[in-house]
Short mmCIF file of C-alpha atoms (C1' of nucleotides) in Angstrom, two decimals:
data_model
loop_
_atom_site.label_atom_id
_atom_site.label_comp_id
_atom_site.label_asym_id
_atom_site.label_seq_id
_atom_site.Cartn_x
_atom_site.Cartn_y
_atom_site.Cartn_z
CA MET W 10 -19.27 25.79 9.80
CA PHE W 11 -19.78 22.72 7.72
CA ALA W 12 -20.96 23.46 4.28
CA VAL W 13 -18.76 20.78 2.97
CA ALA W 14 -21.05 18.76 0.83
CA ASP W 15 -24.16 20.75 0.22
CA GLU W 16 -23.50 21.13 -3.45
CA ILE W 17 -23.90 17.44 -3.80
CA ALA W 18 -27.56 17.73 -3.07
CA GLU W 19 -28.27 19.13 -6.48
CA THR W 20 -26.56 16.48 -8.47
CA SER W 21 -28.33 17.33 -11.67
CA ASP W 22 -27.38 20.96 -12.23
CA VAL W 23 -23.78 20.34 -11.53
CA GLU W 24 -23.32 18.96 -14.99
CA ALA W 25 -23.03 22.49 -16.18
CA LEU W 26 -19.83 23.13 -14.34
CA PRO W 27 -17.15 20.62 -15.13
CA HIS W 28 -16.17 20.50 -11.51
CA ALA W 29 -14.38 23.50 -10.21
CA GLY W 30 -11.51 21.40 -9.02
CA PHE W 31 -10.08 20.56 -5.67
CA SER W 32 -8.93 23.07 -3.12
CA GLY W 33 -5.47 22.88 -1.72
CA LYS W 34 -6.59 21.33 1.47
CA LYS W 35 -8.76 18.70 -0.15
CA THR W 36 -6.04 17.90 -2.60
CA ALA W 37 -3.53 17.33 0.13
CA GLU W 38 -5.96 15.08 1.94
CA ILE W 39 -6.78 13.03 -1.09
CA VAL W 40 -3.23 12.58 -2.21
CA GLY W 41 -1.98 11.90 1.26
CA ILE W 42 0.57 14.66 1.61
CA THR W 43 0.79 17.61 3.95
CA TYR W 44 -0.53 20.94 2.90
CA ARG W 45 2.95 22.36 3.33
CA GLN W 46 4.30 19.95 0.81
CA LEU W 47 1.63 20.86 -1.68
CA ASP W 48 2.37 24.50 -1.10
CA TYR W 49 6.07 24.01 -1.44
CA TRP W 50 5.76 22.08 -4.63
CA ALA W 51 3.48 24.70 -6.12
CA ARG W 52 5.75 27.54 -5.26
CA THR W 53 8.84 25.77 -6.51
CA ASP W 54 7.12 24.90 -9.77
CA LEU W 55 7.14 21.18 -9.35
CA ILE W 56 3.44 21.09 -9.92
CA SER W 57 1.03 23.98 -9.94
CA PRO W 58 -2.74 23.76 -9.86
CA SER W 59 -3.87 23.80 -13.46
CA ILE W 60 -7.35 25.16 -12.84
CA ALA W 61 -6.41 28.13 -10.70
CA LYS W 62 -3.03 29.22 -9.53
CA ALA W 63 -2.54 31.30 -6.46
CA VAL W 64 -2.03 35.00 -7.00
CA GLY W 65 -1.33 37.05 -3.92
CA SER W 66 -2.18 35.66 -0.56
CA GLY W 67 -5.71 34.61 0.15
CA SER W 68 -6.44 33.39 -3.34
CA ARG W 69 -7.43 29.77 -3.81
CA ARG W 70 -5.61 27.17 -5.72
CA GLN W 71 -7.70 24.74 -7.69
CA TYR W 72 -6.32 21.39 -8.66
CA SER W 73 -7.69 19.30 -11.48
CA TYR W 74 -8.20 15.58 -11.36
CA ARG W 75 -5.15 15.15 -13.54
CA ASP W 76 -3.19 17.16 -11.03
CA LEU W 77 -4.22 14.72 -8.36
CA LEU W 78 -2.88 11.88 -10.44
CA GLU W 79 0.43 13.59 -10.93
CA LEU W 80 0.65 14.48 -7.29
CA LYS W 81 0.05 10.90 -6.34
CA VAL W 82 2.80 9.77 -8.65
CA ILE W 83 5.10 12.23 -7.00
CA LYS W 84 4.19 10.96 -3.60
CA GLN W 85 4.79 7.38 -4.64
CA LEU W 86 8.18 8.27 -6.00
CA LEU W 87 9.04 10.09 -2.84
CA ASP W 88 7.84 7.28 -0.65
CA SER W 89 10.02 4.88 -2.52
CA GLY W 90 13.03 6.88 -1.54
CA ILE W 91 13.63 9.00 -4.59
CA ARG W 92 14.99 12.49 -4.15
CA LEU W 93 12.67 15.36 -4.91
CA GLU W 94 15.21 16.71 -7.33
CA SER W 95 15.01 13.57 -9.40
CA VAL W 96 11.27 13.70 -9.31
CA ARG W 97 11.45 17.13 -10.83
CA GLU W 98 13.53 15.81 -13.68
CA VAL W 99 11.16 13.00 -14.29
CA PHE W 100 8.25 15.33 -14.56
CA THR W 101 10.02 17.66 -16.86
CA TYR W 102 9.97 14.80 -19.26
CA LEU W 103 6.82 13.08 -18.22
CA ARG W 104 4.45 15.99 -18.51
CA ASP W 105 4.48 15.94 -22.26
CA ASN W 106 4.07 12.23 -22.48
CA LEU W 107 1.61 11.35 -19.80
CA GLY W 108 -1.37 10.60 -21.93
CA GLU W 109 -4.81 9.32 -21.14
CA ASP W 110 -3.71 5.74 -20.88
CA VAL W 111 -2.66 6.25 -17.35
CA THR W 112 -4.10 2.96 -16.34
CA THR W 113 -2.12 0.69 -18.56
CA VAL W 114 1.32 2.15 -18.43
CA ASN W 115 4.37 1.68 -16.29
CA LEU W 116 6.66 4.56 -15.69
CA VAL W 117 10.27 3.55 -15.87
CA ILE W 118 13.10 5.77 -14.84
CA SER W 119 16.40 4.61 -16.15
CA GLY W 120 19.27 6.75 -15.10
CA ASN W 121 18.34 10.24 -16.10
CA ARG W 122 15.85 9.15 -18.69
CA SER W 123 12.22 8.29 -18.19
CA VAL W 124 10.17 6.01 -20.32
CA LEU W 125 6.61 4.83 -20.45
CA VAL W 126 6.38 1.13 -20.94
CA ARG W 127 3.40 -1.08 -21.66
CA SER W 128 4.43 -4.67 -21.35
CA GLY W 129 6.44 -6.46 -18.77
CA GLU W 130 8.62 -7.89 -21.49
CA GLU W 131 9.79 -4.45 -22.40
CA ILE W 132 10.98 -4.05 -18.87
CA ILE W 133 12.97 -7.24 -18.91
CA ASP W 134 14.39 -6.02 -22.14
CA LEU W 135 15.52 -2.84 -20.51
CA LEU W 136 16.93 -4.85 -17.66
CA GLY W 137 19.13 -6.74 -20.05
CA LYS W 138 20.95 -3.77 -21.41
CA GLY W 139 20.33 -1.71 -18.36
CA GLN W 140 23.32 0.17 -17.16
CA GLY W 141 22.07 1.28 -13.85
CA VAL W 142 18.99 1.33 -11.77
CA LEU W 143 15.48 1.02 -13.09
CA ASN W 144 12.70 2.68 -11.19
CA ILE W 145 9.35 1.26 -12.10
CA LEU W 146 6.00 2.67 -11.15
CA PRO W 147 2.79 1.02 -12.32
CA LEU W 148 0.45 3.89 -12.97
CA ALA W 149 -2.69 1.82 -12.82
CA GLY W 150 -2.43 1.64 -9.08
CA VAL W 151 -2.08 5.37 -8.85
CA LYS W 152 -5.42 6.05 -10.44
CA GLU W 153 -7.09 3.42 -8.36
CA GLU W 154 -5.79 4.82 -5.15
CA VAL W 155 -6.73 8.36 -5.97
CA ASP W 156 -10.23 7.36 -6.99
CA ALA W 157 -10.71 5.30 -3.90
CA ARG W 158 -9.57 8.11 -1.71
CA ILE W 159 -11.91 10.57 -3.38
CA VAL W 160 -15.00 8.50 -2.87
CA GLU W 161 -13.88 7.82 0.65
CA LEU W 162 -13.47 11.43 1.59
CA PHE W 163 -15.81 13.22 -0.75
CA PRO W 164 -18.37 10.83 -2.15
CA GLY W 165 -20.14 12.17 -5.18
CA GLU W 166 -17.27 14.18 -6.50
CA LEU W 167 -15.73 11.39 -8.45
CA ASP W 168 -18.70 11.10 -10.78
CA ALA W 169 -18.39 14.69 -11.82
CA ILE W 170 -14.81 14.09 -12.77
CA THR W 171 -14.77 10.77 -14.48
CA ALA W 172 -17.88 11.67 -16.43
CA GLY W 173 -15.86 12.94 -19.33
CA GLU W 174 -13.37 10.14 -19.30
CA PRO W 175 -13.70 6.73 -20.85
CA THR W 176 -14.82 4.54 -18.02
CA PRO W 177 -12.41 1.65 -17.75
CA GLY W 178 -14.63 -1.33 -17.29
CA SER W 179 -11.64 -3.57 -17.07
CA ALA W 180 -8.27 -2.57 -15.93
CA ALA W 181 -5.96 -4.72 -17.98
CA ALA W 182 -2.98 -4.97 -15.79
CA GLN W 183 0.26 -5.20 -17.65
CA MET Z 10 32.90 -9.69 -25.12
CA PHE Z 11 34.22 -12.57 -23.17
CA ALA Z 12 36.19 -13.13 -20.09
CA VAL Z 13 36.96 -9.99 -18.33
CA ALA Z 14 39.21 -11.81 -15.99
CA ASP Z 15 39.37 -15.43 -16.96
CA GLU Z 16 41.32 -17.99 -15.11
CA ILE Z 17 44.15 -16.20 -13.57
CA ALA Z 18 46.99 -16.09 -15.98
CA GLU Z 19 49.29 -16.29 -13.01
CA THR Z 20 51.51 -13.74 -14.60
CA SER Z 21 51.51 -12.01 -11.35
CA ASP Z 22 54.60 -11.97 -9.30
CA VAL Z 23 52.45 -9.39 -7.74
CA GLU Z 24 53.57 -8.80 -4.25
CA ALA Z 25 52.67 -12.30 -3.22
CA LEU Z 26 50.24 -11.01 -0.65
CA PRO Z 27 46.60 -11.97 -0.66
CA HIS Z 28 46.15 -8.29 -1.32
CA ALA Z 29 46.00 -6.01 1.64
CA GLY Z 30 42.98 -4.17 0.33
CA PHE Z 31 42.46 -0.78 -1.17
CA SER Z 32 43.36 2.48 0.44
CA GLY Z 33 40.79 5.16 0.85
CA LYS Z 34 42.05 7.15 -2.03
CA LYS Z 35 42.24 4.24 -4.43
CA THR Z 36 38.82 3.10 -3.38
CA ALA Z 37 37.30 6.46 -4.10
CA GLU Z 38 38.95 6.52 -7.49
CA ILE Z 39 37.81 3.07 -8.43
CA VAL Z 40 34.28 3.51 -7.31
CA GLY Z 41 33.98 6.96 -8.77
CA ILE Z 42 33.17 8.98 -5.70
CA THR Z 43 35.02 11.74 -3.92
CA TYR Z 44 37.28 10.92 -1.04
CA ARG Z 45 35.17 13.16 1.14
CA GLN Z 46 32.11 11.09 0.41
CA LEU Z 47 33.92 7.91 1.25
CA ASP Z 48 35.09 9.48 4.44
CA TYR Z 49 31.63 10.73 5.27
CA TRP Z 50 30.03 7.38 4.64
CA ALA Z 51 32.59 5.60 6.78
CA ARG Z 52 32.19 8.01 9.61
CA THR Z 53 28.42 7.90 9.49
CA ASP Z 54 28.46 4.10 9.42
CA LEU Z 55 26.99 3.65 6.01
CA ILE Z 56 29.90 1.49 5.03
CA SER Z 57 33.17 1.01 6.80
CA PRO Z 58 36.29 -0.63 5.44
CA SER Z 59 36.13 -4.27 6.41
CA ILE Z 60 39.85 -4.97 6.29
CA ALA Z 61 41.00 -2.10 8.44
CA LYS Z 62 38.97 0.61 10.02
CA ALA Z 63 40.45 3.92 10.90
CA VAL Z 64 41.38 4.42 14.51
CA GLY Z 65 42.61 7.85 15.35
CA SER Z 66 44.00 10.09 12.72
CA GLY Z 67 46.86 8.87 10.65
CA SER Z 68 45.75 5.25 10.51
CA ARG Z 69 44.82 3.82 7.17
CA ARG Z 70 41.51 2.47 6.05
CA GLN Z 71 41.61 -0.67 3.96
CA TYR Z 72 38.68 -1.61 1.80
CA SER Z 73 38.08 -5.13 0.58
CA TYR Z 74 36.95 -6.03 -2.90
CA ARG Z 75 33.52 -6.74 -1.53
CA ASP Z 76 33.48 -3.26 -0.08
CA LEU Z 77 34.14 -1.87 -3.51
CA LEU Z 78 31.15 -3.72 -4.84
CA GLU Z 79 28.93 -2.38 -2.12
CA LEU Z 80 30.24 1.09 -2.62
CA LYS Z 81 29.52 0.88 -6.29
CA VAL Z 82 25.99 -0.23 -5.60
CA ILE Z 83 25.58 2.74 -3.34
CA LYS Z 84 26.85 5.06 -5.97
CA GLN Z 85 24.53 3.59 -8.56
CA LEU Z 86 21.55 4.03 -6.31
CA LEU Z 87 22.56 7.57 -5.57
CA ASP Z 88 23.06 8.36 -9.21
CA SER Z 89 19.65 7.05 -10.00
CA GLY Z 90 18.18 9.60 -7.67
CA ILE Z 91 17.64 7.62 -4.52
CA ARG Z 92 18.09 9.35 -1.21
CA LEU Z 93 21.04 8.35 0.89
CA GLU Z 94 18.73 7.64 3.75
CA SER Z 95 16.96 5.01 1.71
CA VAL Z 96 20.25 3.56 0.67
CA ARG Z 97 21.10 3.09 4.29
CA GLU Z 98 17.92 1.16 4.85
CA VAL Z 99 18.56 -1.01 1.86
CA PHE Z 100 21.97 -1.95 3.11
CA THR Z 101 20.74 -2.70 6.55
CA TYR Z 102 18.83 -5.48 4.92
CA LEU Z 103 21.11 -6.27 2.06
CA ARG Z 104 24.27 -6.86 3.98
CA ASP Z 105 23.11 -10.17 5.35
CA ASN Z 106 21.82 -11.39 2.07
CA LEU Z 107 24.36 -10.27 -0.46
CA GLY Z 108 26.01 -13.54 -1.22
CA GLU Z 109 28.61 -14.57 -3.71
CA ASP Z 110 26.18 -14.70 -6.59
CA VAL Z 111 26.55 -11.03 -7.15
CA THR Z 112 26.67 -11.52 -10.86
CA THR Z 113 23.34 -13.17 -11.36
CA VAL Z 114 21.09 -11.24 -9.07
CA ASN Z 115 18.95 -8.16 -9.36
CA LEU Z 116 18.40 -6.00 -6.37
CA VAL Z 117 14.82 -4.89 -6.13
CA ILE Z 118 13.65 -2.27 -3.73
CA SER Z 119 9.93 -2.33 -3.27
CA GLY Z 120 8.67 0.32 -0.98
CA ASN Z 121 10.63 -0.09 2.17
CA ARG Z 122 11.55 -3.68 1.51
CA SER Z 123 14.46 -4.98 -0.50
CA VAL Z 124 14.62 -8.25 -2.32
CA LEU Z 125 17.11 -10.14 -4.37
CA VAL Z 126 15.59 -11.52 -7.51
CA ARG Z 127 16.99 -13.92 -10.06
CA SER Z 128 14.68 -14.05 -13.00
CA GLY Z 129 12.92 -11.40 -14.96
CA GLU Z 130 9.67 -13.23 -14.47
CA GLU Z 131 9.88 -12.69 -10.78
CA ILE Z 132 10.07 -9.01 -11.44
CA ILE Z 133 6.99 -8.99 -13.61
CA ASP Z 134 5.36 -10.92 -10.87
CA LEU Z 135 6.23 -8.25 -8.37
CA LEU Z 136 5.00 -5.65 -10.79
CA GLY Z 137 1.62 -7.28 -10.89
CA LYS Z 138 0.90 -7.04 -7.23
CA GLY Z 139 3.25 -4.18 -6.70
CA GLN Z 140 1.65 -1.28 -4.98
CA GLY Z 141 4.38 1.23 -5.29
CA VAL Z 142 7.61 1.79 -7.03
CA LEU Z 143 10.12 -0.89 -7.86
CA ASN Z 144 13.76 0.02 -7.95
CA ILE Z 145 15.76 -2.52 -9.83
CA LEU Z 146 19.53 -2.76 -9.97
CA PRO Z 147 21.22 -5.54 -11.90
CA LEU Z 148 24.24 -6.40 -9.85
CA ALA Z 149 26.10 -8.06 -12.67
CA GLY Z 150 26.85 -4.71 -14.17
CA VAL Z 151 28.20 -3.47 -10.90
CA LYS Z 152 30.87 -6.12 -10.72
CA GLU Z 153 31.81 -5.58 -14.31
CA GLU Z 154 32.26 -1.89 -13.88
CA VAL Z 155 34.32 -2.24 -10.75
CA ASP Z 156 36.54 -4.83 -12.33
CA ALA Z 157 37.03 -2.78 -15.43
CA ARG Z 158 37.93 0.25 -13.41
CA ILE Z 159 40.44 -1.68 -11.36
CA VAL Z 160 42.35 -3.01 -14.33
CA GLU Z 161 42.17 0.42 -15.86
CA LEU Z 162 43.68 2.19 -12.91
CA PHE Z 163 45.71 -0.49 -11.21
CA PRO Z 164 46.41 -3.31 -13.60
CA GLY Z 165 47.54 -6.44 -11.88
CA GLU Z 166 45.58 -5.94 -8.74
CA LEU Z 167 42.44 -7.59 -9.96
CA ASP Z 168 44.07 -10.99 -10.29
CA ALA Z 169 45.11 -10.97 -6.71
CA ILE Z 170 41.55 -10.34 -5.68
CA THR Z 171 39.47 -12.54 -7.87
CA ALA Z 172 41.83 -15.44 -7.29
CA GLY Z 173 39.76 -16.70 -4.44
CA GLU Z 174 36.43 -16.18 -6.08
CA PRO Z 175 34.64 -18.45 -8.48
CA THR Z 176 35.14 -16.86 -11.84
CA PRO Z 177 31.94 -16.76 -13.87
CA GLY Z 178 32.52 -18.10 -17.32
CA SER Z 179 30.31 -15.68 -19.12
CA ALA Z 180 30.28 -11.97 -18.92
CA ALA Z 181 27.50 -10.07 -20.56
CA ALA Z 182 28.97 -7.73 -23.04
CA GLN Z 183 28.41 -4.12 -23.78
"C1'" DT J 26 64.40 11.44 12.37
"C1'" DA J 27 62.26 13.27 8.24
"C1'" DC J 28 58.79 12.89 5.12
"C1'" DA J 29 54.72 11.73 2.65
"C1'" DC J 30 50.33 10.36 3.30
"C1'" DT J 31 45.91 9.69 5.64
"C1'" DT J 32 42.50 10.60 8.85
"C1'" DC J 33 40.09 13.83 12.17
"C1'" DT J 34 38.08 18.03 13.61
"C1'" DC J 35 35.52 21.92 12.81
"C1'" DA J 36 33.12 25.32 10.66
"C1'" DC J 37 30.25 26.16 7.08
"C1'" DA J 38 27.31 26.05 2.75
"C1'" DC J 39 23.29 24.55 0.42
"C1'" DC J 40 18.93 22.63 -0.09
"C1'" DG J 41 14.58 20.36 0.93
"C1'" DG J 42 11.09 20.49 4.02
"C1'" DC J 43 7.98 22.46 6.92
"C1'" DG J 44 6.13 25.21 11.41
"C1'" DT J 45 4.30 29.58 12.55
"C1'" DA J 46 2.41 33.88 12.05
"C1'" DA J 47 0.82 37.56 9.16
"C1'" DT J 48 -1.93 38.74 5.30
"C1'" DT J 49 -5.56 38.48 2.01
"C1'" DT J 50 -9.84 36.79 0.15
"C1'" DC J 51 -14.47 34.85 0.26
"C1'" DG J 52 -19.01 34.26 1.71
"C1'" DT J 53 -22.34 35.74 4.67
"C1'" DC J 54 -24.88 38.33 7.96
"C1'" DG J 55 -26.82 42.56 9.65
"C1'" DC V 28 -23.76 47.98 1.12
"C1'" DG V 29 -20.21 47.25 4.60
"C1'" DA V 30 -18.04 44.63 7.83
"C1'" DC V 31 -16.72 40.36 10.01
"C1'" DG V 32 -14.88 35.75 10.68
"C1'" DA V 33 -13.19 31.57 8.63
"C1'" DA V 34 -10.24 29.68 5.36
"C1'" DA V 35 -6.47 29.81 2.50
"C1'" DT V 36 -2.11 31.52 0.99
"C1'" DT V 37 2.19 33.82 1.60
"C1'" DA V 38 6.38 35.41 4.25
"C1'" DC V 39 9.81 34.42 7.42
"C1'" DG V 40 12.90 31.58 9.10
"C1'" DC V 41 14.58 27.32 11.44
"C1'" DC V 42 16.20 22.52 11.25
"C1'" DG V 43 18.50 18.43 9.64
"C1'" DG V 44 20.93 15.91 5.92
"C1'" DT V 45 24.83 15.78 2.93
"C1'" DG V 46 28.60 16.90 2.06
"C1'" DT V 47 33.22 20.34 1.56
"C1'" DG V 48 37.49 22.75 2.66
"C1'" DA V 49 41.32 23.74 5.41
"C1'" DG V 50 44.37 22.57 8.52
"C1'" DA V 51 45.84 19.91 12.68
"C1'" DA V 52 47.20 15.48 14.22
"C1'" DG V 53 48.79 11.00 13.68
"C1'" DT V 54 51.35 6.83 11.23
"C1'" DG V 55 54.41 4.04 8.66
"C1'" DT V 56 58.61 3.96 6.20
"C1'" DA V 57 63.06 5.09 4.26
#
DNA sequence: TACACTTCTCACACCGGCGTAATTTCGTCG
DNA sequence: CGACGAAATTACGCCGGTGTGAGAAGTGTA
């Protein structure tokens, strides 16, 4: 049964509900991870769906747009060869500091500390006194990729989300 | 501070040999890993002692100074949260390209590709078009730390090693 | 030869990751 | 209203990676 996109038909009334969020399956698809990973991360408290958590089997998780962003960051980190354990540490810190300016910031992991950095110069600066490894993730790309994937898979949904947010006419890269 | 190991003072009567290399135990101590790790890495072909491999039990592994450097890089990457598997990939590439200019280069891991980069500008450049995460490791620091640890634990040995190598005049302090 | 030291061989622990099957809920149809 | 089937989540448990520990087996040297 495909009732996938019938709610899109009535684009106008939807403004009432601020988008119910993304189901587990959709989320996994958009972010580009397996459902099992999503499940595992939720149940091990790496990242849980902020709109609706699962309670008892059969319930439905609901992920917010922000969740998608975070999930994508996690995937990027993982893809780049970083251990899940380290990712957890990063997010312990990051969650408080990840503001709205997702598009202009670079996430830098230096040793066991994470920093959000705006300019490239700051990074070179860090490099100078850097003891160990610097892991740098430009967050702008993350948002772009998530957005692109949403319109690709579920056109129409993105509008409902980004409606509230300041539309970035220009993405000033670093 | 200047001159970690300036022109060899030639105070060394030291054993006259061109240095036979470092034993497994010493190596582990210097690099800051457990002997079991060193053993594991050797036996799983991550890095094997280039002066003398182990053949049958009872033989002795002998690690070169270069090996120490590589080992330290590995440890740094591990400490920064990178999976051993990724480290293996990096070294598959890196081994051919890690020249003598260890002190001036930054190792950059971008996705599944590794690059050696000289200037900070190059890094910003990468950042611009960078899709994913950049892992940056300044190799200068690696050499410094290894050297320092050697003189700390086995004073006298460093001279014998660095004798052959071009001694960089400046050493970044800290 | 005796001795200290090193490597090898296993067996095993721990964790992340994920496949599979059972269980529960949701929406809908009769 | 009640039941049914699809969809989603949870429970169970296996697998592979990364070591570790203990002790057997060699080696080089005095």
